[in-house]
Coordinates of C-alpha atoms and ligand atoms in Angstrom, one line a residue:
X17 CA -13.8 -0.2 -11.7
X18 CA -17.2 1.0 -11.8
X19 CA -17.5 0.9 -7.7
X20 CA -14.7 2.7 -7.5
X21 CA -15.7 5.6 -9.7
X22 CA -18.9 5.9 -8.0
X23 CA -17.4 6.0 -4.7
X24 CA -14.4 8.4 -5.6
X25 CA -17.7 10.7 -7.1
X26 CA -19.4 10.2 -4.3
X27 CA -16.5 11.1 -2.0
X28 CA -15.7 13.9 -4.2
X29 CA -19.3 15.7 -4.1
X30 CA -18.8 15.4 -0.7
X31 CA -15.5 16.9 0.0
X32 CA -14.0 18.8 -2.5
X33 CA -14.3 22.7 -2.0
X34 CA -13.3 25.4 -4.9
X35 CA -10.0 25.6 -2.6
X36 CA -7.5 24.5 -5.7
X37 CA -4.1 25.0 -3.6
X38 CA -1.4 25.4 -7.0
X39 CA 1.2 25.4 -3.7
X40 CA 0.6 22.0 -3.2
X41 CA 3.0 20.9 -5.9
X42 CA 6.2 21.3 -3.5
X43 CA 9.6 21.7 -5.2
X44 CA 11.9 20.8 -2.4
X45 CA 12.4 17.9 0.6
X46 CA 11.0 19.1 4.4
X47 CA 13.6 18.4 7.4
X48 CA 13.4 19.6 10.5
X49 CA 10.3 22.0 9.4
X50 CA 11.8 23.7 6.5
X51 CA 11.7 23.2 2.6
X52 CA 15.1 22.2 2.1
X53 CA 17.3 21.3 -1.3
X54 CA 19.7 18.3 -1.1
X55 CA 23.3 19.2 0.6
X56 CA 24.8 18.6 -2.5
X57 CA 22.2 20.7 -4.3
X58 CA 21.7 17.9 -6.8
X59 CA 18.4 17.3 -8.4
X60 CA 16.5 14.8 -10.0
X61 CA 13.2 14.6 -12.7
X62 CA 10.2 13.5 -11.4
X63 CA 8.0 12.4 -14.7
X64 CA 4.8 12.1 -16.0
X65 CA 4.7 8.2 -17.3
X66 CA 1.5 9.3 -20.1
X67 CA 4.1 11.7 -21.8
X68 CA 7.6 11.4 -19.9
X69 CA 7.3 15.1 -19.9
X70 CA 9.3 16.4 -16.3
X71 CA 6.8 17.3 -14.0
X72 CA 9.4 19.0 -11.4
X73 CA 12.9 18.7 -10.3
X74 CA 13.1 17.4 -6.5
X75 CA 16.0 17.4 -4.5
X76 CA 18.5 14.4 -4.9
X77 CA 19.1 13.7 -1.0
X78 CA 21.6 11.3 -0.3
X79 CA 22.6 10.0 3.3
X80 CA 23.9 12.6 4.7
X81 CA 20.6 14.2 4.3
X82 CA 19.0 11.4 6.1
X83 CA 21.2 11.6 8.7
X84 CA 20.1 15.3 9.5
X85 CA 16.6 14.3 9.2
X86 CA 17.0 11.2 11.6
X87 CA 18.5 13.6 14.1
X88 CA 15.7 16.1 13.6
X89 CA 13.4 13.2 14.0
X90 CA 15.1 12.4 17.1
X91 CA 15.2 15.3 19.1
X92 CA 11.7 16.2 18.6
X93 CA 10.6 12.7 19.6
X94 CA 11.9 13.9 23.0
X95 CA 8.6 16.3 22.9
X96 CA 6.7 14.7 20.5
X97 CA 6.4 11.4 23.2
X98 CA 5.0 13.9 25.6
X99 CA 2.4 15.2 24.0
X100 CA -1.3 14.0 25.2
X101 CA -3.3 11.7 22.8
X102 CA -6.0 14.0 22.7
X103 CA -3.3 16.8 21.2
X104 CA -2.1 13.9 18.3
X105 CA -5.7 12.8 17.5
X106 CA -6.7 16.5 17.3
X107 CA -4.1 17.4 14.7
X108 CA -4.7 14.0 12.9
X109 CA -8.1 14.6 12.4
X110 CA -7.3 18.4 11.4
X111 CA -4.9 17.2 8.8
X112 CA -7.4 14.6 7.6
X113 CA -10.1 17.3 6.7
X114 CA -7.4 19.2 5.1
X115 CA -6.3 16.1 2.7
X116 CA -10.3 16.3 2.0
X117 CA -10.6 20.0 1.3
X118 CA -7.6 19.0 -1.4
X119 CA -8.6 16.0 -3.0
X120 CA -9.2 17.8 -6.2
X121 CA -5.9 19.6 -6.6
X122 CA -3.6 15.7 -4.4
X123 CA -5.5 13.9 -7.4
X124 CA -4.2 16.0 -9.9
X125 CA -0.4 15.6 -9.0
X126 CA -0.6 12.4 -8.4
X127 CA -2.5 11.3 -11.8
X128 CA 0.2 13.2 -13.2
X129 CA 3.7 11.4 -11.2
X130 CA 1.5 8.0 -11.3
X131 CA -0.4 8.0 -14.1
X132 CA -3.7 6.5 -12.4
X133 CA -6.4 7.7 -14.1
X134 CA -8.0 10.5 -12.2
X135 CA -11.0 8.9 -10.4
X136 CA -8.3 6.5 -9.1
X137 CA -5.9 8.9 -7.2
X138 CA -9.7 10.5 -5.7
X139 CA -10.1 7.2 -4.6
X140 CA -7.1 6.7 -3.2
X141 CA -7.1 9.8 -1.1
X142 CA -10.6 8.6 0.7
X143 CA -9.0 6.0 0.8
X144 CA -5.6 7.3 2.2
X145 CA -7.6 10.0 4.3
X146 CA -9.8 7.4 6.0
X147 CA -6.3 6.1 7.8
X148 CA -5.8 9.8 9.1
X149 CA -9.6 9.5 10.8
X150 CA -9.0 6.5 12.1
X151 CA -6.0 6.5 13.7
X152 CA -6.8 10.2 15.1
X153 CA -9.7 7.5 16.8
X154 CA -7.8 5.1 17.7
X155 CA -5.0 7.1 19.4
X156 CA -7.4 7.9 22.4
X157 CA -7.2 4.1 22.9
X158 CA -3.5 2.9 23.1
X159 CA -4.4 1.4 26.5
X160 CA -2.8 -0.6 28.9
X161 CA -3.3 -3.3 31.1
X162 CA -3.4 -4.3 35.1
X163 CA -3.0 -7.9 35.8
X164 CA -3.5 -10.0 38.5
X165 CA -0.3 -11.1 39.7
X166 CA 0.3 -14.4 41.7
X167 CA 1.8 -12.6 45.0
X168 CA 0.1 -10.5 47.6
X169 CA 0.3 -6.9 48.1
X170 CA 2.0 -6.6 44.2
X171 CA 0.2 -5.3 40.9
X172 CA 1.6 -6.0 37.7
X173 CA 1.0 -2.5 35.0
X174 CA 1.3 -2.8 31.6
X175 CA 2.2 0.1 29.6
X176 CA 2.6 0.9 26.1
X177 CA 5.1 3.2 24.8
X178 CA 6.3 5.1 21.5
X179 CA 9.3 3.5 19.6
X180 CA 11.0 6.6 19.0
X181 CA 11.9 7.6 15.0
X182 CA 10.5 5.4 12.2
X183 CA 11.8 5.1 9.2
X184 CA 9.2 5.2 6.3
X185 CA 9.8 4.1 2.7
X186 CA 7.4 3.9 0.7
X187 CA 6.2 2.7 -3.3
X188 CA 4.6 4.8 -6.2
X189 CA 1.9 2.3 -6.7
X190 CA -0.2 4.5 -3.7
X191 CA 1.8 7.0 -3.4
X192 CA -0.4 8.9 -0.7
X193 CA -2.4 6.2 0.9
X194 CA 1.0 4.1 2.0
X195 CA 2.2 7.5 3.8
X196 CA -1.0 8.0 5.8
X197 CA -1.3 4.4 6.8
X198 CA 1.9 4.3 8.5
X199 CA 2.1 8.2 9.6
X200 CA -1.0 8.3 10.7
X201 CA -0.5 5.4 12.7
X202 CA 3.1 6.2 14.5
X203 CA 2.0 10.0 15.3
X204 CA -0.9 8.4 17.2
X205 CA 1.4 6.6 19.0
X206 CA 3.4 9.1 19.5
X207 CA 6.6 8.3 17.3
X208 CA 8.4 11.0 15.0
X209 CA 9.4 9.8 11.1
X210 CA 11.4 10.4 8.1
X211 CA 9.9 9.4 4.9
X212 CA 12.0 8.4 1.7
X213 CA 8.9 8.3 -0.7
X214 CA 9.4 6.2 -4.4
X215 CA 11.2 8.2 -6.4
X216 CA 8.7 7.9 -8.8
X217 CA 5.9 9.6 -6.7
X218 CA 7.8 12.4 -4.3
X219 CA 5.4 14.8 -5.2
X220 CA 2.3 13.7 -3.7
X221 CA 4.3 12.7 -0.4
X222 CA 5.7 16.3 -0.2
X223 CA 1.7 17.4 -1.1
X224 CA 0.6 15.6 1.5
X225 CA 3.2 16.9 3.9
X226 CA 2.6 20.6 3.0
X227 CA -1.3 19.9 4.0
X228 CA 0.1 18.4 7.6
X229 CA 2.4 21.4 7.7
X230 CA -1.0 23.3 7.5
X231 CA -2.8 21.6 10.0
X232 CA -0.4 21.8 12.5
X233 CA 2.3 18.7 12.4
X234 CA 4.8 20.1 14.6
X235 CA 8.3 20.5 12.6
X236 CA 10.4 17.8 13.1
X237 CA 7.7 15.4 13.3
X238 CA 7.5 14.1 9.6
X239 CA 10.5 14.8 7.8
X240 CA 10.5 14.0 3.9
X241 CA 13.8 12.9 2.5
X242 CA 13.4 12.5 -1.1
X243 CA 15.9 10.7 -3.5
X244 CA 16.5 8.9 -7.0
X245 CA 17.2 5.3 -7.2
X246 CA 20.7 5.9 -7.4
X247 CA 20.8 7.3 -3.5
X248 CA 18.3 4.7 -2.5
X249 CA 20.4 2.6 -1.1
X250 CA 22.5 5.4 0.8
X251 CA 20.0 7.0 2.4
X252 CA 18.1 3.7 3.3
X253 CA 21.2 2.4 4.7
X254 CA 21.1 5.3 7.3
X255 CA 17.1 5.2 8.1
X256 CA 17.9 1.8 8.7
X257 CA 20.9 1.6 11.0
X258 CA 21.3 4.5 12.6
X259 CA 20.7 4.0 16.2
X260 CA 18.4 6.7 17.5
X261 CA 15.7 4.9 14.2
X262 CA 13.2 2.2 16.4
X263 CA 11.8 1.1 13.3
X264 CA 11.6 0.9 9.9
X265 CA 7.9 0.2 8.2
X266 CA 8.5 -0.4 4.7
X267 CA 5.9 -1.1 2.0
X268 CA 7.4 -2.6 -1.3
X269 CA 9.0 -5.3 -3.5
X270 CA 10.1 -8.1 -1.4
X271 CA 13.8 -8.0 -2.6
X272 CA 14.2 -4.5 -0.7
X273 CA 12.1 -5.9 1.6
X274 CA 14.8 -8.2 2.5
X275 CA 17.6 -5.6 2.2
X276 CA 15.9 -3.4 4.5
X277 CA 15.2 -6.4 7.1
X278 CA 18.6 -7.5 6.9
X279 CA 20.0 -4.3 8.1
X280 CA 17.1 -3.6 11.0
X281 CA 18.6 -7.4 12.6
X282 CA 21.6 -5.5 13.1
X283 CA 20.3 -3.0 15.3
X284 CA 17.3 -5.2 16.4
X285 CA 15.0 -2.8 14.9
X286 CA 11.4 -3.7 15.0
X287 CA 10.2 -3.8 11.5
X288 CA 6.9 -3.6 9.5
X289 CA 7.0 -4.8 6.0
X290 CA 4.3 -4.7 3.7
X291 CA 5.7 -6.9 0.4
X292 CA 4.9 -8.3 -2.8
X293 CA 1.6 -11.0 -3.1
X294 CA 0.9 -13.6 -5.6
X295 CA -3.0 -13.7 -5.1
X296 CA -5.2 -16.7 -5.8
X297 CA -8.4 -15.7 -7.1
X298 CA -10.9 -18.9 -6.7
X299 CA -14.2 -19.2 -8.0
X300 CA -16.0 -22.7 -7.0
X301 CA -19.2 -24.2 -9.5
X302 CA -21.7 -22.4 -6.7
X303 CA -20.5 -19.2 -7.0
X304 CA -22.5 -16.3 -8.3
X305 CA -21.1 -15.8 -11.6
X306 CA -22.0 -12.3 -12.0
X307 CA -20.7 -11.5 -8.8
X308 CA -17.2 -12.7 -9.0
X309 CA -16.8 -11.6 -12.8
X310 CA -17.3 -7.8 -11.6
X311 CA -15.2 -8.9 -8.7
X312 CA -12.8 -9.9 -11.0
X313 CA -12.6 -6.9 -12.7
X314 CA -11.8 -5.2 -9.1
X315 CA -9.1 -7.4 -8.1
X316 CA -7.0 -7.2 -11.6
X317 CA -7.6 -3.5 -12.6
X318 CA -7.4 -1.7 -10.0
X319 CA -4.6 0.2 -10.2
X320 CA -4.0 -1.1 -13.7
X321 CA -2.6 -4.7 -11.9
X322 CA -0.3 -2.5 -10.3
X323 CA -1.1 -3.7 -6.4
X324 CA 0.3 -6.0 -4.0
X325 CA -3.4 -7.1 -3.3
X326 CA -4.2 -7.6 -7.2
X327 CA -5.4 -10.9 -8.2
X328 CA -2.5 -12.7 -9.6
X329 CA -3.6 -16.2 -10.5
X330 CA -7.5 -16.4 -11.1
X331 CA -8.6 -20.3 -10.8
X332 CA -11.3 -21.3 -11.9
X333 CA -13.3 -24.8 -11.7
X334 CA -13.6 -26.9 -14.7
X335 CA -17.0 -26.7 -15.0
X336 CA -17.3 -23.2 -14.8
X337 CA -14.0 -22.1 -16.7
X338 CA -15.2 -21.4 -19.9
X339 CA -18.4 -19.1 -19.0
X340 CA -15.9 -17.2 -16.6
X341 CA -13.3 -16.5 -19.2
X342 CA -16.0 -15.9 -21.6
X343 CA -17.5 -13.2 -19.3
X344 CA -14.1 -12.1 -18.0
X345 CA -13.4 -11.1 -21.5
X346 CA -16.4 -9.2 -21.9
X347 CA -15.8 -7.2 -19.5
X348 CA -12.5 -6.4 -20.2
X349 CA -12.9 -5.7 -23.3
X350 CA -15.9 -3.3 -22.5
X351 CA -14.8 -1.2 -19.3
X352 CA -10.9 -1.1 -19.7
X353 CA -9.9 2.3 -21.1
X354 CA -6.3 2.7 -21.6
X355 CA -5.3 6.4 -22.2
X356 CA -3.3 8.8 -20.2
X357 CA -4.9 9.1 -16.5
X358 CA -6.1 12.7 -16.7
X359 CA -8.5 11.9 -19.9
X360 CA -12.3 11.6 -19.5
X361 CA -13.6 8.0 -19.7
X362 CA -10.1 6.1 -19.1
X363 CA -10.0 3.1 -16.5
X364 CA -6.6 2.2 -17.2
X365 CA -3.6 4.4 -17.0
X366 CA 0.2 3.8 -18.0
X367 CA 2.5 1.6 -16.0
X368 CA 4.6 3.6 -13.8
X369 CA 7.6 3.7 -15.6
X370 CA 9.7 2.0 -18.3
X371 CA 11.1 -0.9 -16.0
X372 CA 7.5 -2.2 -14.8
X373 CA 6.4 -2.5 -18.9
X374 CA 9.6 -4.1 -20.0
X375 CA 8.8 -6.8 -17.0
X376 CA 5.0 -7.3 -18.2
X377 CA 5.9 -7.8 -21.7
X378 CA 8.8 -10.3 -20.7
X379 CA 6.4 -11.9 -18.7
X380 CA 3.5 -12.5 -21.3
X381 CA 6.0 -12.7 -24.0
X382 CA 7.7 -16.0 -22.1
X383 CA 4.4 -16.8 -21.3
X384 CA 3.4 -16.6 -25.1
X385 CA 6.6 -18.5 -26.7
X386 CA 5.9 -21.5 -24.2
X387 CA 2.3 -22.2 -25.2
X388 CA 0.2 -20.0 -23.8
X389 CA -2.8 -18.5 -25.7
X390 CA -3.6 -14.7 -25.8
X391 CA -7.3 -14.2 -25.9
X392 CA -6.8 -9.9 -25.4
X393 CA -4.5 -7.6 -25.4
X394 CA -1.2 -9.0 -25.2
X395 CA 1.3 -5.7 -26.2
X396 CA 2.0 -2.0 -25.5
X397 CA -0.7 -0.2 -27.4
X398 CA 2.5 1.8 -29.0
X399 CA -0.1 4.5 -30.5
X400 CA -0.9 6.0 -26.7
X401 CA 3.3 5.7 -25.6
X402 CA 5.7 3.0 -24.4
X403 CA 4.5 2.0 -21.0
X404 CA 0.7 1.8 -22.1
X405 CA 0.4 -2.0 -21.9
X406 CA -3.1 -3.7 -23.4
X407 CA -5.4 -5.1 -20.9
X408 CA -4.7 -8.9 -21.1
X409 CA -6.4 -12.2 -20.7
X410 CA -3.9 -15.7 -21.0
X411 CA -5.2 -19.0 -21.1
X412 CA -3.3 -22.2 -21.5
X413 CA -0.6 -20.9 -18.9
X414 CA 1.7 -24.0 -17.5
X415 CA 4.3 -24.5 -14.5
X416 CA 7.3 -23.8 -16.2
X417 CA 6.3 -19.9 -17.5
X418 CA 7.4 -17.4 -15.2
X419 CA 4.1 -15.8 -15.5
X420 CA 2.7 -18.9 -13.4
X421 CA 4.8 -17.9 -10.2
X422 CA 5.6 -14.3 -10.7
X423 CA 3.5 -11.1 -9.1
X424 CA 2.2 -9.6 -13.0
X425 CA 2.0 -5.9 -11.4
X426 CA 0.1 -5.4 -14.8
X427 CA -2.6 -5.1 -16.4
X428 CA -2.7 -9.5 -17.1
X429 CA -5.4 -11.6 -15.7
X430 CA -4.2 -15.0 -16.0
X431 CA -6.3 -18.1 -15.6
X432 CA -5.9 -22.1 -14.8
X433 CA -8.4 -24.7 -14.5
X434 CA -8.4 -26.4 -11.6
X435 CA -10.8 -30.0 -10.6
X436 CA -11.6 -30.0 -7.2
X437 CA -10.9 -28.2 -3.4
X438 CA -8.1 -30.0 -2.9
X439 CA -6.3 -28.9 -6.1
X440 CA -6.8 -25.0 -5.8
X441 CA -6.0 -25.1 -2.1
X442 CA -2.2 -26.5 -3.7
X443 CA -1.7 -24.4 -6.1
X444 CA -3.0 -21.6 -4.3
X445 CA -0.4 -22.3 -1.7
X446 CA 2.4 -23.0 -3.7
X447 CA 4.2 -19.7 -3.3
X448 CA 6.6 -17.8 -1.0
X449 CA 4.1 -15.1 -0.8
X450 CA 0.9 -15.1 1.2
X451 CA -1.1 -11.5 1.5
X452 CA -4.2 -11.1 -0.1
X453 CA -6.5 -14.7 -1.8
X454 CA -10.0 -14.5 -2.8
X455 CA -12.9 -17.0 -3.0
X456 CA -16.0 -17.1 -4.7
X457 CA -18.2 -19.9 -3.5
X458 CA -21.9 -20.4 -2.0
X459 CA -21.0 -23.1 -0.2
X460 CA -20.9 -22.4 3.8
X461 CA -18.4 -25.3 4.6
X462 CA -16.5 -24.7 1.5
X463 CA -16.0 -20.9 2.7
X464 CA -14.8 -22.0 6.0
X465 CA -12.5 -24.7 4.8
X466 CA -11.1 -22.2 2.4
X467 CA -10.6 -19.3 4.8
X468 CA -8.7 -21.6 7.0
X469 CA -6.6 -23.9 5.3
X470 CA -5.4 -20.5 2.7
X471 CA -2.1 -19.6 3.4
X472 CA -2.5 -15.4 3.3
X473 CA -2.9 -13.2 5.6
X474 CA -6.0 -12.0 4.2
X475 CA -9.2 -14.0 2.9
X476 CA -11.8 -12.2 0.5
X477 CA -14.9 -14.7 0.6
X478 CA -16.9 -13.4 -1.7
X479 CA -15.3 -9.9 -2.3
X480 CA -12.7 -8.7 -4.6
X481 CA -11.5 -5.9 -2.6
X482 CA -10.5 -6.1 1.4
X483 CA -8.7 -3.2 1.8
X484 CA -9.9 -0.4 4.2
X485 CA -8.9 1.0 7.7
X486 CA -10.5 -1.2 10.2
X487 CA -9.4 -4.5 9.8
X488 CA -5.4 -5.6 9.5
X489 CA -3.6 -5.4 6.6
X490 CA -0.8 -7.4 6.3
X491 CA 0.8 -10.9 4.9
X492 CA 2.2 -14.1 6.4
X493 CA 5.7 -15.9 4.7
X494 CA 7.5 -13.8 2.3
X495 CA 4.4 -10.9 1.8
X496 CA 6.1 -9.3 5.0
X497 CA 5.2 -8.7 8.8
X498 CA 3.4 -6.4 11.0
X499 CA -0.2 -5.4 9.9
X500 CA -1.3 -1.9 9.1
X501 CA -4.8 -0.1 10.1
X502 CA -7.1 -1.5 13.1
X503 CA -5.7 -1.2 16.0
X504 CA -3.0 -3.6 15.3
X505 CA -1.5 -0.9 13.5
X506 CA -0.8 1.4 16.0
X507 CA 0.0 -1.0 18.6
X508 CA 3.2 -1.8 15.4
X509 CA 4.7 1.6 16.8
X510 CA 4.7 0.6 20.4
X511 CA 6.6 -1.2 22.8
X512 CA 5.1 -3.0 25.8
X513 CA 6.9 -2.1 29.3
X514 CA 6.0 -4.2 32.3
X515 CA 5.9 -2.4 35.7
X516 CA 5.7 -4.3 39.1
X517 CA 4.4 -2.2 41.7
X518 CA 5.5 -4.3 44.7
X519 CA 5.7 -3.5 48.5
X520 CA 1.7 -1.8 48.5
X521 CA 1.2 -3.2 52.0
X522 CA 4.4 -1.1 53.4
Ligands
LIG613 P1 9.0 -1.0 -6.6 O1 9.5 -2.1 -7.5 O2 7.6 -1.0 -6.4 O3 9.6 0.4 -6.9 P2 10.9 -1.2 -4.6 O4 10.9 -2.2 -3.4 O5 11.9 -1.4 -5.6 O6 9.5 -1.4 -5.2 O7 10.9 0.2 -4.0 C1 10.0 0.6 -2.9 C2 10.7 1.8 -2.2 O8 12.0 1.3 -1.7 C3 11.1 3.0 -3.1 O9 10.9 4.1 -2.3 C4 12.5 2.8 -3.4 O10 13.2 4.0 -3.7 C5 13.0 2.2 -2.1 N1 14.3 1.5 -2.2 C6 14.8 0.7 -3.2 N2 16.0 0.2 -2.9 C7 16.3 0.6 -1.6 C8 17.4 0.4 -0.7 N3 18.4 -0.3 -1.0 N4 17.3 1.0 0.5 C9 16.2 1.8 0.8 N5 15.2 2.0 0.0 C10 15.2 1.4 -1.2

């Protein structure tokens, strides 16, 4: 927590400028380059989870909307494909400084629809931002190949080319970063896209469009579709199977995950799906105590427990189990803040909305009824609201709670003792899911054994947080496919065309 609220100050010192832009907090969806309302005109309230006070009305699109922002989407990919990388890496980068000259004024809206606390949602937009830098880099280098072929006078080309439309949906949990990851990524390679942000966070995706808008996204290149849960399924229907869409990159719960990926086989859409995790977090007898308890703190309460990357089950050797949860508890009892996001001093914000607190207290409270022991927190502190859940430490958690296999997305650490390598390598495994897994250890071997026999697509060794632009993001089994950032993630948006170029001698 602390890390991130030196960097986000940092970041902030850095970038922010007195430009507060109050026209950032966008009323209406963006097709085809205008602000537009829903066809039906029908609205829905966008709230503030600290208070449940209505923050703005947003326009409740449904798929008939989406189909005119598809189309929009579509014809401008015509012009859009054409443009050089050095013109889509020019406007990337422009619309990344702009995000930066706003950070002060994207934080506040999205504290506000998300309830992070406020050093958070600055955080996230370096965070989100660095994305925009990156890919406006890594668009100059969406190369091909020549290769050697095995007949005379022929040359085999390899070329890479832009899918065409994506579809974009996207989860409140980072409600800015999650749009710049895959936008920035598919404008480099020179797709088009409609976005149908979380209903619970439209407002900072239709901030960060107005700040593209400003730095020169050509209309028709992001469109913003937004939508209640109730028209979900509508309008993901059509950014799913409509046939000029080559490609849906989705980043959420794994049972839309599947929805989603069951209508893309029908068109054979390429897909990229970022979904839910179940993270071991392993610390070994020769680990640096210290270390991994402040990395402890990073993996769980980030976000509140609200990430896909959160640790989910921390396990912990035998012989070291009682110091960690001793100091774990410490800690959590000294630096978690809960409060509304926008208050000096708080760490810890609300959960998003009613539905995520009624699952963490099932959760606990199953956990709780079956045997397991409650050494913090444990409830919704109901003197800040309903959906400000107590930062939590279990013990004495078995197989048959739902807590033992189930993603928290709260604010619960969760801890099991475990004997040897073998051990946490099986329980660590023993999930569908397989994105993020962290390991504490000093042991060389161990780290290599651990990195490889782990069944994630992601291995902390050492480090609580792996997240940032350069390397791939992404998870193996049920956690999804496709990786975002590197330069994997552009490569996501492209197809691979094979030329021969025969006949040279004639
Ligand atoms: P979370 O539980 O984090 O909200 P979800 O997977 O439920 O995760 O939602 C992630 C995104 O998927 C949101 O933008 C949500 O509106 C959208 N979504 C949910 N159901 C559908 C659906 N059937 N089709 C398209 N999008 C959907």
């Amino acid at each position: 927590m602390d890390l991130l609220r030196v960097s986000a100050a940092r970041h902030f010192q850095l970038f922010t400028t007195s430009c507060r832009n109050m026209h950032l907090l966008k009323k209406q969806a963006y097709v085809n380059g205008e602000w537009v309302q829903a066809s039906s005109n029908a609205v829905f309230p966008v709230l503030n989870p600290a208070d449940d006070s209505v923050i703005a009305e947003v326009p409740d699109m449904d798929a008939a909307d989406a189909k005119t922002a598809v189309d929009a989407a579509s014809n401008t990919f015509k012009t859009w494909k054409n443009t050089t990388v050095k013109e889509r890496s020019y406007i990337l980068r422009k619309w990344n400084d702009i995000c930066l000259q706003n950070v002060d004024h994207l934080a506040e809206i999205m504290t506000a629809e998300s309830g992070k606390p406020l050093a958070e949602s600055k955080g996230e937009i370096a965070y989100g931002t660095s994305f925009l830098e990156w890919f406006a880099d890594t668009a100059r280098h969406i190369n091909g190949e020549i290769i050697p072929g095995p007949w005379p006078n022929k040359k085999i080309l390899v070329t890479r080319h832009p899918l065409g439309v994506v579809s974009v949906i996207t989860p409140w949990n980072f409600p800015f970063a999650m749009i710049t990851r895959k936008v920035g990524a598919l404008m480099a390679a020179g797709c088009t896209c409609v976005i149908k942000p979380s209903e619970d966070t439209p407002l900072t995706a239709l901030a960060a469009v107005e700040l593209a808008v400003q730095a020169g996204v050509p209309k028709g290149v992001i469109n913003v579709v937004t939508s209640s849960r109730k028209n979900a399924a509508g309008v993901g229907k059509v950014m799913c199977e409509d046939p000029a869409v080559g490609c849906i990159s989705f980043t959420g719960s794994t049972h839309v995950g599947k929805i989603l990926y069951g209508m893309a086989a029908k068109g054979i859409k390429r897909v990229s799906l970022e979904l839910g995790g179940n993270a071991p977090f392993i610390v070994f007898p020769s680990a640096d105590m210290e270390h991994a308890l402040d990395h402890a703190m990073l993996a769980k309460f980030r976000n509140n427990g609200q990430a896909c990357v959160a640790g989910n089950r921390f396990l912990i050797h035998e012989s070291v189990f009682d110091k960690f949860v001793e100091g774990f508890k410490g800690r959590i009892g000294q630096k978690c803040v809960l409060g509304p996001g926008n208050k000096e001093g708080v760490t810890c914000g609300p959960l998003v909305n009613k539905a995520q607190a009624e699952k963490v207290t099932g959760l606990v409270d199953d956990a709780v009824a079956k045997g397991a022991k409650v050494l913090l927190g444990g409830k919704i502190a109901k003197h800040l609201g309903d959906k400000f859940y107590e930062s939590t430490l279990l013990v004495d958690v078995k197989p048959d709670m739902a807590i033992y296999q189930e993603e928290v997305f709260g604010p619960v650490a969760v801890c099991y003792k475990f004997k040897d390598e073998a051990e946490a390598l099986e329980v660590a495994n023993s999930t569908r899911s397989g994105l993020a897994s962290y390991v504490f250890t000093k042991d060389l071997g161990q780290a290599f054994r651990m990195s490889e026999k782990l069944e994630f697509g992601m291995v902390g060794i050492n480090d609580g947080i792996l997240s940032s632009c350069e390397p791939p993001f992404g998870g193996i089994k049920e956690s999804g496919i496709g990786r975002e950032g590197s330069k994997h993630g552009v490569e996501e948006y492209t197809d691979l065309k094979y030329t021969l170029m025969s006949a040279l001698d004639k």
